[in-house]
């Protein structure tokens, strides 16, 4: 049987070829949008509708196409926390230059419903294009700030697919429209659609291709005189690009790092890591268990690590709270373990599908007693892959629990990056069963502890114990005050030793000057773009981003001394003392009063101008003229978007 997709793909390709043969109209008609210049380097496309419409699927197709076309890409999405669904967006920023943030404003807004238009029109840049479903949306055409392109998306989808229930394919219809307007590679998009629905009923693939073809075939020349086309800068040699989200990157990074076992319990936004590991680990001779609860999950993972195979567990903030006692056991027993915390808004069950960086203190201090652990934070999707490898290296070398902090933004964000050289990165996960010499003590006070897997031969016949009780150098329980002091110091000193080997982060932008922005986690891109914009306005500003947060690398104080202000940019509350969680740690560590904070808790990622308005009050005024005293109208997602500008709180240095 032949490929059922090919006839439709061919139709799309013929349509694309016809477009290339027809020159664009030189001058626009009175009712048509002029999209010059045709060749563009960068565009922000926002799809706004309901989660049931599959806009995340359509947006993901655009992101993955960008990766396969050697373009840089970054996405941003919001989804409702209710099972029944609700208003949702998916934003794609793609281009030929370096893309560090998802974009402050949209160049192109697709509105599926009236609420989509009303809630997001103020996010569209002046002169931008609003593509709306004229079956469901009535825009204010008297507002001359934007270009309006009305297409009966719902009706045309039903007409193309047949039957009133077939409007479910309108996300793919819109994908075809966007492919036409932006002159995207339809052959690659058709391949992506086929891959997405591979393994499903043949009719599903055919229906998707039919919807895409109908959208692509729509005569956009009726309303558009020009079509965008991204400048293409082909890569000269080097590795190919891959495209994935942050949770996928962590999962595959763990596999590359030699992690073969783990256990977890479902919770947003951690769950997709668990599902990836459940699917992939058996291919490498491993196993991932869905436990009955969070305590069972961490306990199973400790059992795997005890056997000599470095294991992983994970959750979001609520689940980490439940795991905390067992993680303290790992600190006392000095057992290597990786714990992923994919943060969301808190406390309690908080904001299940929104982003926050409010679990930093939980990761560092969240245990009874002096319970040292290492805390790392990924900054980009690519870094999610490499941070997992770094976490495994540290856990093995220092026999300690290691936290990987990510968040909802990184978990769901799609980026393209160079394919890792796995031949140089893959770690052999086999446990070290080398016989230990006579006199070997796993908890030797003069050395960093090295866990001895069961089954290892001890040549003097003396086998160690392992427990959560304080112990002597062979692991035997003890209540000795002297030994408890010595063992507490031993567990502390190995983290101090780790701090000596951590490289000091490079400063981006000005190497000395007035202001240094300090960040961690997913704020990396917006902070770096803020530095770019600030320097364009003659600010002496730099940025430093931390991957190793506990312990901190030695030497940061030398960098801080070169700037008049140190401002942490964080997605958590300023607290009762006026400082974000990282700022509190830095002020305690360096006793430096010039450390202050810009923080927010609206559950959304930072915009670039939002950072600049917080760091330089009154200097970088929003084009919308938002006022910090503007009342909140209770209009759902619109107010959330407004809050991105308004709810900036500052600490006082």
PDB file of N, CA and C in Angstrom, residues 56 59-60 63-64 74-79 89-91 244-250 268-270 272-273 342-343 352-355 381 384 406-415 522 605:
ATOM      1  N   UNK A  56      -1.265  24.206  21.526  1.00  0.00           N
ATOM      2  CA  UNK A  56       0.082  23.783  21.916  1.00  0.00           C
ATOM      3  C   UNK A  56       0.686  22.874  20.847  1.00  0.00           C
ATOM      4  N   UNK A  59       1.663  25.117  17.865  1.00  0.00           N
ATOM      5  CA  UNK A  59       2.861  25.880  18.209  1.00  0.00           C
ATOM      6  C   UNK A  59       4.104  25.020  18.254  1.00  0.00           C
ATOM      7  N   UNK A  60       3.956  23.802  18.782  1.00  0.00           N
ATOM      8  CA  UNK A  60       5.098  22.894  18.845  1.00  0.00           C
ATOM      9  C   UNK A  60       5.586  22.520  17.451  1.00  0.00           C
ATOM     10  N   UNK A  63       7.774  25.331  16.347  1.00  0.00           N
ATOM     11  CA  UNK A  63       9.057  25.319  17.059  1.00  0.00           C
ATOM     12  C   UNK A  63       9.977  24.240  16.521  1.00  0.00           C
ATOM     13  N   UNK A  64       9.435  23.062  16.299  1.00  0.00           N
ATOM     14  CA  UNK A  64      10.272  21.958  15.819  1.00  0.00           C
ATOM     15  C   UNK A  64      10.699  22.178  14.368  1.00  0.00           C
ATOM     16  N   UNK A  74      12.472  29.863  20.606  1.00  0.00           N
ATOM     17  CA  UNK A  74      12.098  29.753  22.011  1.00  0.00           C
ATOM     18  C   UNK A  74      10.585  29.890  22.100  1.00  0.00           C
ATOM     19  N   UNK A  75       9.975  29.084  22.944  1.00  0.00           N
ATOM     20  CA  UNK A  75       8.523  29.118  23.080  1.00  0.00           C
ATOM     21  C   UNK A  75       8.125  29.494  24.502  1.00  0.00           C
ATOM     22  N   UNK A  76       6.853  29.849  24.628  1.00  0.00           N
ATOM     23  CA  UNK A  76       6.270  30.160  25.933  1.00  0.00           C
ATOM     24  C   UNK A  76       4.810  29.763  25.866  1.00  0.00           C
ATOM     25  N   UNK A  77       4.294  29.161  26.935  1.00  0.00           N
ATOM     26  CA  UNK A  77       2.908  28.736  26.913  1.00  0.00           C
ATOM     27  C   UNK A  77       2.277  28.923  28.286  1.00  0.00           C
ATOM     28  N   UNK A  78       0.963  29.103  28.295  1.00  0.00           N
ATOM     29  CA  UNK A  78       0.197  29.046  29.531  1.00  0.00           C
ATOM     30  C   UNK A  78      -0.951  28.071  29.304  1.00  0.00           C
ATOM     31  N   UNK A  79      -1.224  27.273  30.315  1.00  0.00           N
ATOM     32  CA  UNK A  79      -2.326  26.328  30.232  1.00  0.00           C
ATOM     33  C   UNK A  79      -3.121  26.408  31.531  1.00  0.00           C
ATOM     34  N   UNK A  89      -2.500  29.949  25.801  1.00  0.00           N
ATOM     35  CA  UNK A  89      -1.706  30.531  24.710  1.00  0.00           C
ATOM     36  C   UNK A  89      -0.487  29.660  24.431  1.00  0.00           C
ATOM     37  N   UNK A  90       0.036  29.799  23.228  1.00  0.00           N
ATOM     38  CA  UNK A  90       1.337  29.229  22.880  1.00  0.00           C
ATOM     39  C   UNK A  90       2.036  30.263  22.021  1.00  0.00           C
ATOM     40  N   UNK A  91       3.210  30.671  22.461  1.00  0.00           N
ATOM     41  CA  UNK A  91       3.963  31.716  21.777  1.00  0.00           C
ATOM     42  C   UNK A  91       5.268  31.145  21.247  1.00  0.00           C
ATOM     43  N   UNK A 244      13.755  20.242  21.558  1.00  0.00           N
ATOM     44  CA  UNK A 244      13.025  19.555  22.623  1.00  0.00           C
ATOM     45  C   UNK A 244      12.674  20.550  23.721  1.00  0.00           C
ATOM     46  N   UNK A 245      11.859  20.097  24.667  1.00  0.00           N
ATOM     47  CA  UNK A 245      11.549  20.952  25.811  1.00  0.00           C
ATOM     48  C   UNK A 245      12.467  20.612  26.984  1.00  0.00           C
ATOM     49  N   UNK A 246      12.376  21.404  28.042  1.00  0.00           N
ATOM     50  CA  UNK A 246      13.301  21.263  29.165  1.00  0.00           C
ATOM     51  C   UNK A 246      13.174  19.947  29.892  1.00  0.00           C
ATOM     52  N   UNK A 247      11.958  19.438  30.061  1.00  0.00           N
ATOM     53  CA  UNK A 247      11.785  18.168  30.747  1.00  0.00           C
ATOM     54  C   UNK A 247      12.376  17.019  29.952  1.00  0.00           C
ATOM     55  N   UNK A 248      12.208  17.046  28.638  1.00  0.00           N
ATOM     56  CA  UNK A 248      12.847  16.026  27.807  1.00  0.00           C
ATOM     57  C   UNK A 248      14.360  16.110  27.938  1.00  0.00           C
ATOM     58  N   UNK A 249      14.892  17.331  27.954  1.00  0.00           N
ATOM     59  CA  UNK A 249      16.345  17.507  28.035  1.00  0.00           C
ATOM     60  C   UNK A 249      16.891  16.954  29.347  1.00  0.00           C
ATOM     61  N   UNK A 250      16.188  17.173  30.461  1.00  0.00           N
ATOM     62  CA  UNK A 250      16.633  16.607  31.736  1.00  0.00           C
ATOM     63  C   UNK A 250      16.619  15.086  31.678  1.00  0.00           C
ATOM     64  N   UNK A 268       2.171  17.826  38.255  1.00  0.00           N
ATOM     65  CA  UNK A 268       2.545  18.870  37.303  1.00  0.00           C
ATOM     66  C   UNK A 268       3.556  19.809  37.960  1.00  0.00           C
ATOM     67  N   UNK A 269       4.642  20.202  37.244  1.00  0.00           N
ATOM     68  CA  UNK A 269       5.008  19.885  35.871  1.00  0.00           C
ATOM     69  C   UNK A 269       6.134  18.844  35.752  1.00  0.00           C
ATOM     70  N   UNK A 270       6.339  18.028  36.778  1.00  0.00           N
ATOM     71  CA  UNK A 270       7.387  17.007  36.772  1.00  0.00           C
ATOM     72  C   UNK A 270       7.023  15.801  35.912  1.00  0.00           C
ATOM     73  N   UNK A 272       6.127  14.704  33.031  1.00  0.00           N
ATOM     74  CA  UNK A 272       6.630  14.280  31.717  1.00  0.00           C
ATOM     75  C   UNK A 272       8.054  13.741  31.791  1.00  0.00           C
ATOM     76  N   UNK A 273       8.851  14.171  32.791  1.00  0.00           N
ATOM     77  CA  UNK A 273      10.165  13.552  32.988  1.00  0.00           C
ATOM     78  C   UNK A 273       9.978  12.095  33.383  1.00  0.00           C
ATOM     79  N   UNK A 342      10.821  20.422  39.694  1.00  0.00           N
ATOM     80  CA  UNK A 342      10.333  21.266  38.608  1.00  0.00           C
ATOM     81  C   UNK A 342       9.315  22.212  39.235  1.00  0.00           C
ATOM     82  N   UNK A 343       9.775  23.416  39.561  1.00  0.00           N
ATOM     83  CA  UNK A 343       9.011  24.321  40.419  1.00  0.00           C
ATOM     84  C   UNK A 343       7.748  24.857  39.750  1.00  0.00           C
ATOM     85  N   UNK A 352      -0.663  25.342  39.953  1.00  0.00           N
ATOM     86  CA  UNK A 352      -0.103  24.110  39.376  1.00  0.00           C
ATOM     87  C   UNK A 352       0.523  24.278  38.005  1.00  0.00           C
ATOM     88  N   UNK A 353       0.033  25.232  37.189  1.00  0.00           N
ATOM     89  CA  UNK A 353       0.529  25.345  35.818  1.00  0.00           C
ATOM     90  C   UNK A 353       1.227  26.670  35.562  1.00  0.00           C
ATOM     91  N   UNK A 354       1.593  27.379  36.617  1.00  0.00           N
ATOM     92  CA  UNK A 354       2.291  28.653  36.450  1.00  0.00           C
ATOM     93  C   UNK A 354       3.708  28.555  37.003  1.00  0.00           C
ATOM     94  N   UNK A 355       4.528  29.527  36.627  1.00  0.00           N
ATOM     95  CA  UNK A 355       5.944  29.455  36.942  1.00  0.00           C
ATOM     96  C   UNK A 355       6.280  30.290  38.175  1.00  0.00           C
ATOM     97  N   UNK A 381      16.954  25.352  28.047  1.00  0.00           N
ATOM     98  CA  UNK A 381      16.608  23.966  27.723  1.00  0.00           C
ATOM     99  C   UNK A 381      17.874  23.153  27.469  1.00  0.00           C
ATOM    100  N   UNK A 384      19.447  22.236  30.625  1.00  0.00           N
ATOM    101  CA  UNK A 384      18.758  21.156  31.335  1.00  0.00           C
ATOM    102  C   UNK A 384      19.446  19.818  31.065  1.00  0.00           C
ATOM    103  N   UNK A 406      14.486  23.176  38.199  1.00  0.00           N
ATOM    104  CA  UNK A 406      13.967  23.713  36.949  1.00  0.00           C
ATOM    105  C   UNK A 406      12.634  24.375  37.296  1.00  0.00           C
ATOM    106  N   UNK A 407      11.828  24.719  36.304  1.00  0.00           N
ATOM    107  CA  UNK A 407      10.520  25.305  36.601  1.00  0.00           C
ATOM    108  C   UNK A 407       9.573  25.081  35.431  1.00  0.00           C
ATOM    109  N   UNK A 408       8.333  25.505  35.604  1.00  0.00           N
ATOM    110  CA  UNK A 408       7.315  25.287  34.587  1.00  0.00           C
ATOM    111  C   UNK A 408       7.705  25.886  33.249  1.00  0.00           C
ATOM    112  N   UNK A 409       8.343  27.044  33.278  1.00  0.00           N
ATOM    113  CA  UNK A 409       8.746  27.697  32.034  1.00  0.00           C
ATOM    114  C   UNK A 409       9.721  26.824  31.253  1.00  0.00           C
ATOM    115  N   UNK A 410      10.777  26.362  31.908  1.00  0.00           N
ATOM    116  CA  UNK A 410      11.750  25.500  31.234  1.00  0.00           C
ATOM    117  C   UNK A 410      11.143  24.151  30.869  1.00  0.00           C
ATOM    118  N   UNK A 411      10.284  23.639  31.726  1.00  0.00           N
ATOM    119  CA  UNK A 411       9.706  22.312  31.498  1.00  0.00           C
ATOM    120  C   UNK A 411       8.948  22.248  30.194  1.00  0.00           C
ATOM    121  N   UNK A 412       8.204  23.307  29.875  1.00  0.00           N
ATOM    122  CA  UNK A 412       7.336  23.295  28.705  1.00  0.00           C
ATOM    123  C   UNK A 412       7.905  24.067  27.521  1.00  0.00           C
ATOM    124  N   UNK A 413       8.963  24.817  27.733  1.00  0.00           N
ATOM    125  CA  UNK A 413       9.544  25.626  26.668  1.00  0.00           C
ATOM    126  C   UNK A 413      10.283  24.745  25.664  1.00  0.00           C
ATOM    127  N   UNK A 414      10.134  25.049  24.396  1.00  0.00           N
ATOM    128  CA  UNK A 414      10.850  24.329  23.344  1.00  0.00           C
ATOM    129  C   UNK A 414      11.952  25.225  22.807  1.00  0.00           C
ATOM    130  N   UNK A 415      13.156  24.681  22.730  1.00  0.00           N
ATOM    131  CA  UNK A 415      14.291  25.394  22.150  1.00  0.00           C
ATOM    132  C   UNK A 415      15.054  24.455  21.223  1.00  0.00           C
ATOM    133  N   UNK A 522      15.417  29.982  34.862  1.00  0.00           N
ATOM    134  CA  UNK A 522      14.881  30.327  33.551  1.00  0.00           C
ATOM    135  C   UNK A 522      14.869  31.820  33.253  1.00  0.00           C
ATOM    136  N   UNK A 605       6.480  34.393  33.153  1.00  0.00           N
ATOM    137  CA  UNK A 605       7.900  34.657  32.955  1.00  0.00           C
ATOM    138  C   UNK A 605       8.151  36.155  32.825  1.00  0.00           C
TER     139      UNK A 605
END
